[in-house]
Coordinates of C-alpha atoms in Angstrom, one line a residue:
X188 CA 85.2 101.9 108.6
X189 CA 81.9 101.3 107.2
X190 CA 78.9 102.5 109.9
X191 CA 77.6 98.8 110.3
X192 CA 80.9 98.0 112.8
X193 CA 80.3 100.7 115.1
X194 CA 79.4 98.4 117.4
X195 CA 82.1 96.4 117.2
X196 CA 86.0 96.1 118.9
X197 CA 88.0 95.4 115.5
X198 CA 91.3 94.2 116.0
X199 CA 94.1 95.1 113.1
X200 CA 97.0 93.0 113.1
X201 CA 99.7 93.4 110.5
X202 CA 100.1 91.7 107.5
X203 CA 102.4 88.3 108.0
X204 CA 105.5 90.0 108.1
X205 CA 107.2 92.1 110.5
X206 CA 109.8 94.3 110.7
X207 CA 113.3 93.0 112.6
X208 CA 116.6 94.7 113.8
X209 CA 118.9 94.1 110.8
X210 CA 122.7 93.7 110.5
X211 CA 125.2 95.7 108.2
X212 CA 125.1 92.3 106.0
X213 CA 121.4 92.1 106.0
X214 CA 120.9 96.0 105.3
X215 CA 123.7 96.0 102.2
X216 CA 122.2 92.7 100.7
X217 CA 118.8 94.7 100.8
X218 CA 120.2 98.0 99.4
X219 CA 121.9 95.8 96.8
X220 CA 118.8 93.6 95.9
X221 CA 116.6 96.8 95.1
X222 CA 119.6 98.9 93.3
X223 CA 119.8 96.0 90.9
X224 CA 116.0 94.5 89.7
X225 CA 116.2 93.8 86.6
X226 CA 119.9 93.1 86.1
X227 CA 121.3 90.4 84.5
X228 CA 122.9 87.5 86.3
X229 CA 121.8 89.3 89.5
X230 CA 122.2 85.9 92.3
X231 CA 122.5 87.6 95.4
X232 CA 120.2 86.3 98.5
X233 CA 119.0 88.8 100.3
X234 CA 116.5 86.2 102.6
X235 CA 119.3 84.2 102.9
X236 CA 121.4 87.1 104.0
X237 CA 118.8 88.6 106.6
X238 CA 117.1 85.7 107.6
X239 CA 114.2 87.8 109.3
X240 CA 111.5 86.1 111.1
X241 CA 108.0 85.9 110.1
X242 CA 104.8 84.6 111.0
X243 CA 103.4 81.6 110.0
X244 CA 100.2 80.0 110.4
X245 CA 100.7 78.6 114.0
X246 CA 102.1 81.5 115.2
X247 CA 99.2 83.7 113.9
X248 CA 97.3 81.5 114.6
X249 CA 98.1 81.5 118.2
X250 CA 98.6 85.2 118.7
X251 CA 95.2 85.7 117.7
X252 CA 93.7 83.4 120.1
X253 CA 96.3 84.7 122.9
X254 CA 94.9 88.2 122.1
X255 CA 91.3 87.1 122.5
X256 CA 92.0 85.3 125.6
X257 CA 93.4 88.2 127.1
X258 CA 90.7 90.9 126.1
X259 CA 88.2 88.4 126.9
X260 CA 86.7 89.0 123.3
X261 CA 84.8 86.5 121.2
X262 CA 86.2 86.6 117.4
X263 CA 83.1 87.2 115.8
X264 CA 84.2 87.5 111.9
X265 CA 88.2 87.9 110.1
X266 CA 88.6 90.2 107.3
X267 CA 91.7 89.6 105.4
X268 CA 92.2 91.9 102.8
X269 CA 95.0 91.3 99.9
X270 CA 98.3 89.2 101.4
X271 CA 95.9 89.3 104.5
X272 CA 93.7 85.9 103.2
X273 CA 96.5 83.8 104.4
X274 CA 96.7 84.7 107.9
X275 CA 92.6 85.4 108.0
X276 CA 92.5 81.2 107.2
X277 CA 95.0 80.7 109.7
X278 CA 93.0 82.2 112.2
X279 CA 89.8 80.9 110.5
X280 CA 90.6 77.6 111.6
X281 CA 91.0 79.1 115.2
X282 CA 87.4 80.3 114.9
X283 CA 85.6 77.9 112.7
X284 CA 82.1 79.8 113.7
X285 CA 83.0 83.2 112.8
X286 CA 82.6 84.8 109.8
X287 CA 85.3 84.7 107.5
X288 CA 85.6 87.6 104.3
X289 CA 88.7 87.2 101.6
X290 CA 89.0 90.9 99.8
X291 CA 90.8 90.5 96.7
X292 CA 92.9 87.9 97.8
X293 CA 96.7 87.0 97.5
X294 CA 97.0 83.1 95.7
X295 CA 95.5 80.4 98.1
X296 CA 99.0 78.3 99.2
X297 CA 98.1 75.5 96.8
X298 CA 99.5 78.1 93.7
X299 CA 103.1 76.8 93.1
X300 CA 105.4 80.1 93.8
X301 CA 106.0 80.2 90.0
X302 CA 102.6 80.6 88.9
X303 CA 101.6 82.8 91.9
X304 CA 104.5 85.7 90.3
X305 CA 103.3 84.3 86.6
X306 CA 99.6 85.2 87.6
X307 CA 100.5 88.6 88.6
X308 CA 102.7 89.5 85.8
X309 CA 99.9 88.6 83.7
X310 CA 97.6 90.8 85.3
X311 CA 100.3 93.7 85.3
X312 CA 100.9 93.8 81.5
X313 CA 97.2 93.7 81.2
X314 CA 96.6 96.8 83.2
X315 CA 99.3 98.0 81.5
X316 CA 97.6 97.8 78.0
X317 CA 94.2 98.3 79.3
X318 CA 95.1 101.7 80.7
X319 CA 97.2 102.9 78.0
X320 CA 94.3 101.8 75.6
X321 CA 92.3 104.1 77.5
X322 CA 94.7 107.0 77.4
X323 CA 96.7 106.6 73.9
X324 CA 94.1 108.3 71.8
X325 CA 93.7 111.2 74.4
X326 CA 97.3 112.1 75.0
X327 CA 97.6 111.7 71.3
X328 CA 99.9 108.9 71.5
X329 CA 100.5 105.9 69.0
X330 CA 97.4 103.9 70.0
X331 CA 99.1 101.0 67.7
X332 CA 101.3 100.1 70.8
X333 CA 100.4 97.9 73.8
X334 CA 101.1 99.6 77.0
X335 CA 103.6 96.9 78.0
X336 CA 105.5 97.9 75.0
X337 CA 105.5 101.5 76.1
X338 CA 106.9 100.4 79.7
X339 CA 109.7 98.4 78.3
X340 CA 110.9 100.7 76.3
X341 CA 110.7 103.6 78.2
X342 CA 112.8 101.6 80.8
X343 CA 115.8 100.4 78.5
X344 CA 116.1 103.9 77.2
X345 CA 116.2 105.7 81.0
X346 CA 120.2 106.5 81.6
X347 CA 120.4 107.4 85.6
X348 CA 119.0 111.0 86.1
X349 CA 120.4 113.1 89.1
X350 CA 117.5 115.0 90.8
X351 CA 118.1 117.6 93.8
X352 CA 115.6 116.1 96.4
X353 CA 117.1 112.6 96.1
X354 CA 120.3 111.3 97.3
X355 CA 120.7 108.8 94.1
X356 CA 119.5 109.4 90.4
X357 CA 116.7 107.7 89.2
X358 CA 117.4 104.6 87.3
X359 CA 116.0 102.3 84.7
X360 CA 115.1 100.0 87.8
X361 CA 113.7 102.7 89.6
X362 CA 111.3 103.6 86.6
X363 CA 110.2 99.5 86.0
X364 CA 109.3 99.6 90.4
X365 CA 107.6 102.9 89.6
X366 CA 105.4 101.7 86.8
X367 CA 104.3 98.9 89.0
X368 CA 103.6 100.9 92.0
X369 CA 101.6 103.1 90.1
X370 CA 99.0 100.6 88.9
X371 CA 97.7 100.5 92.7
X372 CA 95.8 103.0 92.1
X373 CA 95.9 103.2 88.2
X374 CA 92.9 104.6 88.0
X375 CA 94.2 107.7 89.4
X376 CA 97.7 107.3 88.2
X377 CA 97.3 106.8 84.5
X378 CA 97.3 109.8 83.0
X379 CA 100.3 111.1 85.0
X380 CA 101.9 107.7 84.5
X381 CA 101.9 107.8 80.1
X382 CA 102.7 110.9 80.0
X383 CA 105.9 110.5 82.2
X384 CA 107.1 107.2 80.3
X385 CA 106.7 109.5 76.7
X386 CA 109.0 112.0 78.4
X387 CA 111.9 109.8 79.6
X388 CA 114.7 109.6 80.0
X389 CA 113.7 113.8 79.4
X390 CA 111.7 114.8 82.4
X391 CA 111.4 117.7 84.3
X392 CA 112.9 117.5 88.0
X393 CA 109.3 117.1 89.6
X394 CA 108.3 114.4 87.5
X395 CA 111.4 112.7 88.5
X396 CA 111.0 113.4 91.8
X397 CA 107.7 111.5 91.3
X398 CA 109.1 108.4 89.6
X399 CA 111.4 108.2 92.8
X400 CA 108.9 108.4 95.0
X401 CA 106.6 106.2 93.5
X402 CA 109.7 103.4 93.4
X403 CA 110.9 104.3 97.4
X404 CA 107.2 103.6 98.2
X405 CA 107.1 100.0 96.8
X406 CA 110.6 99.1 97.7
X407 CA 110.6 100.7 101.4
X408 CA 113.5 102.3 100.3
X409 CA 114.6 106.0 102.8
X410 CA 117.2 108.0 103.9
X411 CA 120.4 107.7 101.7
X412 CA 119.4 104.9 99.9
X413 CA 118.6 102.6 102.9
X414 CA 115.9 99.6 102.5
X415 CA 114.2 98.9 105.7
X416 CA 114.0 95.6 106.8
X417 CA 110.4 95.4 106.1
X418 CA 111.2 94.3 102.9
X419 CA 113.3 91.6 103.2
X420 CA 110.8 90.4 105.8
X421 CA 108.2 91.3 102.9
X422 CA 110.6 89.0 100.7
X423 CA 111.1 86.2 103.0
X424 CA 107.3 86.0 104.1
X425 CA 106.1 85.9 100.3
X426 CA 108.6 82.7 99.4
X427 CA 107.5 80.6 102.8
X428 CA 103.8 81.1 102.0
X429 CA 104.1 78.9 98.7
X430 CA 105.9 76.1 97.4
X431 CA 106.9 75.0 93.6
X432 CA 109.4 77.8 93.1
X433 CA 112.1 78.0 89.9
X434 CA 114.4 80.7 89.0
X435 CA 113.1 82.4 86.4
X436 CA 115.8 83.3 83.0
X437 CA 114.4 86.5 81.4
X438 CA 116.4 89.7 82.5
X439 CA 114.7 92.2 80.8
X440 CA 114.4 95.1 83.0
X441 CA 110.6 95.3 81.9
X442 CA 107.6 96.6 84.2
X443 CA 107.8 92.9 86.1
X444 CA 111.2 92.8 86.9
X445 CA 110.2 93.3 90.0
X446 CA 108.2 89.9 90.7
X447 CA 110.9 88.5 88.3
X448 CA 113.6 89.1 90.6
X449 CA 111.3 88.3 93.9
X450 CA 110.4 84.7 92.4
X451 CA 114.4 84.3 91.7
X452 CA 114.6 85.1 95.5
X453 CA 112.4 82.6 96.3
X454 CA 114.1 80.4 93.8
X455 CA 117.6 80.3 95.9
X456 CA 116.0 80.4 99.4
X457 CA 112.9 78.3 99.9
X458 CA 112.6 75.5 102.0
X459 CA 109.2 75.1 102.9
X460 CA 105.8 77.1 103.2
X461 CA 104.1 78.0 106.8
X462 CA 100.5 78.4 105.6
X463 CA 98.1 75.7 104.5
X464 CA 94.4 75.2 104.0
X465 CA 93.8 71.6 106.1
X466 CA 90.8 71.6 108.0
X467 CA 89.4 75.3 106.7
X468 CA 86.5 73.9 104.6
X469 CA 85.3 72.3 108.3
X470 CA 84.1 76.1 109.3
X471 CA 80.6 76.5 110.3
X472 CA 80.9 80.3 110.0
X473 CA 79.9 82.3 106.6
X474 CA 82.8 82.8 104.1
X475 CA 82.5 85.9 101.6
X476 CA 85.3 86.0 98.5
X477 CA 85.3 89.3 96.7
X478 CA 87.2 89.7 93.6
X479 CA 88.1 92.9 91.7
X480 CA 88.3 91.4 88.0
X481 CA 90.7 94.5 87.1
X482 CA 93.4 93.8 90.2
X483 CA 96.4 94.2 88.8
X484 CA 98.4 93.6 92.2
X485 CA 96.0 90.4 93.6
X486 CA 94.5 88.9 90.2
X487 CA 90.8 87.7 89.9
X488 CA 92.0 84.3 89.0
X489 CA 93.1 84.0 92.8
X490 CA 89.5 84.7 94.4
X491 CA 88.2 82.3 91.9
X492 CA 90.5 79.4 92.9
X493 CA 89.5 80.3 97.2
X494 CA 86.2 80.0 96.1
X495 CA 86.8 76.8 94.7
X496 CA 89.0 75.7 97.5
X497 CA 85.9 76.8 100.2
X498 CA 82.9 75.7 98.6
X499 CA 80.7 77.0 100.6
X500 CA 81.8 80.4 100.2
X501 CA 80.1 83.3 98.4
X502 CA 81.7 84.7 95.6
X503 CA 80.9 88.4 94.6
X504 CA 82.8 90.3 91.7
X505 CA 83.2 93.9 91.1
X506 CA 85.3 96.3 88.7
X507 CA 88.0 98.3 90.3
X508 CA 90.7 99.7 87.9
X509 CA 93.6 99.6 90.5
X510 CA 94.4 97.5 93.8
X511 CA 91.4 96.1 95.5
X512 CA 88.6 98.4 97.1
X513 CA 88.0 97.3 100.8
X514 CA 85.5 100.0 100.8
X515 CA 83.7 98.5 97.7
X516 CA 83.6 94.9 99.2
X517 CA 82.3 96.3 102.9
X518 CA 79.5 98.2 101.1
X519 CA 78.6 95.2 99.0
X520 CA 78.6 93.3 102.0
X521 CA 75.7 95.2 103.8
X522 CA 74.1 95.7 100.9
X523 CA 73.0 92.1 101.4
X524 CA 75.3 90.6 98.8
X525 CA 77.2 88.4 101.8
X526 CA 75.6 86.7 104.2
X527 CA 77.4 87.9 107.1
X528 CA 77.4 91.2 109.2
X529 CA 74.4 93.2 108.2
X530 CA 74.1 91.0 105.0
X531 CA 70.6 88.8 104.5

């Protein structure tokens, strides 16, 4: 944490889902869910089948304030970093005078759920070509190709590979989750990531090993196979915070099919959405939206519309190739760029 909040009591709260006990039917519509992105005519439900709780904007809300009622603490400024902007406006609204900074944002909740998973595949084939553009000519690859094209076809050319230090081979889904989890932190990843997609479906066993992982990461996926709940609570808190959702018809197994397959979750399952922004732009308190203009995970489009939504908010943009940079906003923060903590 930056030096500037020494001072302070900061209170972390999870993101607005939360792992449950799950059943057998629950656990094998997960499994089943993750073992098959990017399959066509996939239609099972795993929210429908789990039916895990989450929060929503009252009962955030309300936890927060119970928590400050019971430390006796005054809720000085919210920081909600990535999915985090929905509950930090939730609890904005509990603490109109605080100071309220949105990191790289997840869609405000006036996105339809179809745009919010079109936005982001957008900004994942982007990344895609932007870092392969950067790499092609370096690797001595054909810089003629986009990096989306790349992705895809290393995909639908991957035949299941066994590999000693996982229970199940790696699969063509596996590789699509992979390439997505690696443009987190792309800027670190990219090199390793081109040079892995050339190879396939021929990789050594540690480079497989890798594509595993990376795919386990994103899907909470451990043990023999097992996905924890986390991600069907994941699932089910993603399609209650929006509205507007249609099942989408592509079933290419491409580096999206990921949100692809989330929004057709969404799709079968969604009823209504537990977050919305009435009575947020009534906030005496400071309001700071930074945007990364290179996000592929939370695109820049998003921290544009907040700012539009909160009018009175400050909007600061940076270049981060890779998921938002907390540490980037913070510093820009006391470096007088938001008027808030430390800021002028």
């Amino acid at each position: 944490m930056p030096s500037q909040l020494d001072s302070f009591d900061i209170l972390v709260i999870n993101e607005p889902w939360r792992d449950d006990e799950a059943d057998a039917g629950c656990k094998d519509a997960l499994t089943n869910f993750a073992s098959s992105i990017g399959d066509e005519g996939q239609t099972g439900s795993a929210t429908a089948a789990c039916q895990l709780s989450v929060w929503t904007e009252k009962s955030y809300r309300l936890a927060v304030q119970s928590i400050a009622d019971r430390e006796r603490q005054a809720i000085t400024g919210i920081v909600g970093h990535s999915f985090g902007a929905l509950p930090a406006t939730a609890a904005a609204k509990a603490f109109p005078d605080a100071f309220l900074l949105l990191s790289a944002p997840i869609a405000p909740p006036t996105v339809p759920g179809s745009q919010v998973v079109a936005d982001r595949r957008f900004s994942v084939e982007t990344a895609l070509d932007q870092s392969y553009a950067r790499q092609c000519k370096i690797l001595g690859f054909d810089c003629s190709l986009t990096g989306t094209q790349v992705a895809t076809s290393a995909i639908a050319r991957t035949s299941p590979i066994v590999v000693t230090s996982r229970s199940k081979p790696v699969t063509n889904s596996d590789v699509a989750v992979a390439t997505l989890a690696a443009l987190y932190g792309i800027d670190t990843n990219e090199r390793w990531l081109w040079k892995t997609l050339a190879q396939l479906p021929d990789l050594d066993p540690e480079s497989t090993a890798q594509v595993g992982k990376f795919a386990d990461q994103l899907l909470m996926r451990h043990g023999s196979g097992n996905i924890a709940p986390g991600l069907g609570a994941f699932i089910e808190g993603f399609c209650t915070s929006y509205t507007g959702w249609s099942p989408d018809t592509e079933t290419s197994k491409g580096p999206s099919s990921f949100l692809r397959d989330l929004g057709m979750q969404c799709a079968q399952t969604h009823v209504s959405a537990g977050w919305n922004l009435d009575g947020v732009g009534e906030r005496t308190g400071p309001t700071c939206i930074y945007g990364n203009e290179a996000d592929p995970v939370t695109p820049n489009v998003w921290a544009v519309q907040w700012a539009q939504l909160l009018p009175k908010a400050a909007l600061v943009q940076y270049r981060h190739n890779g998921h938002a940079s907390l540490s980037i906003a913070t510093s820009s923060v006391f470096a007088g760029q938001c008027p808030i903590i430390g800021g002028s």
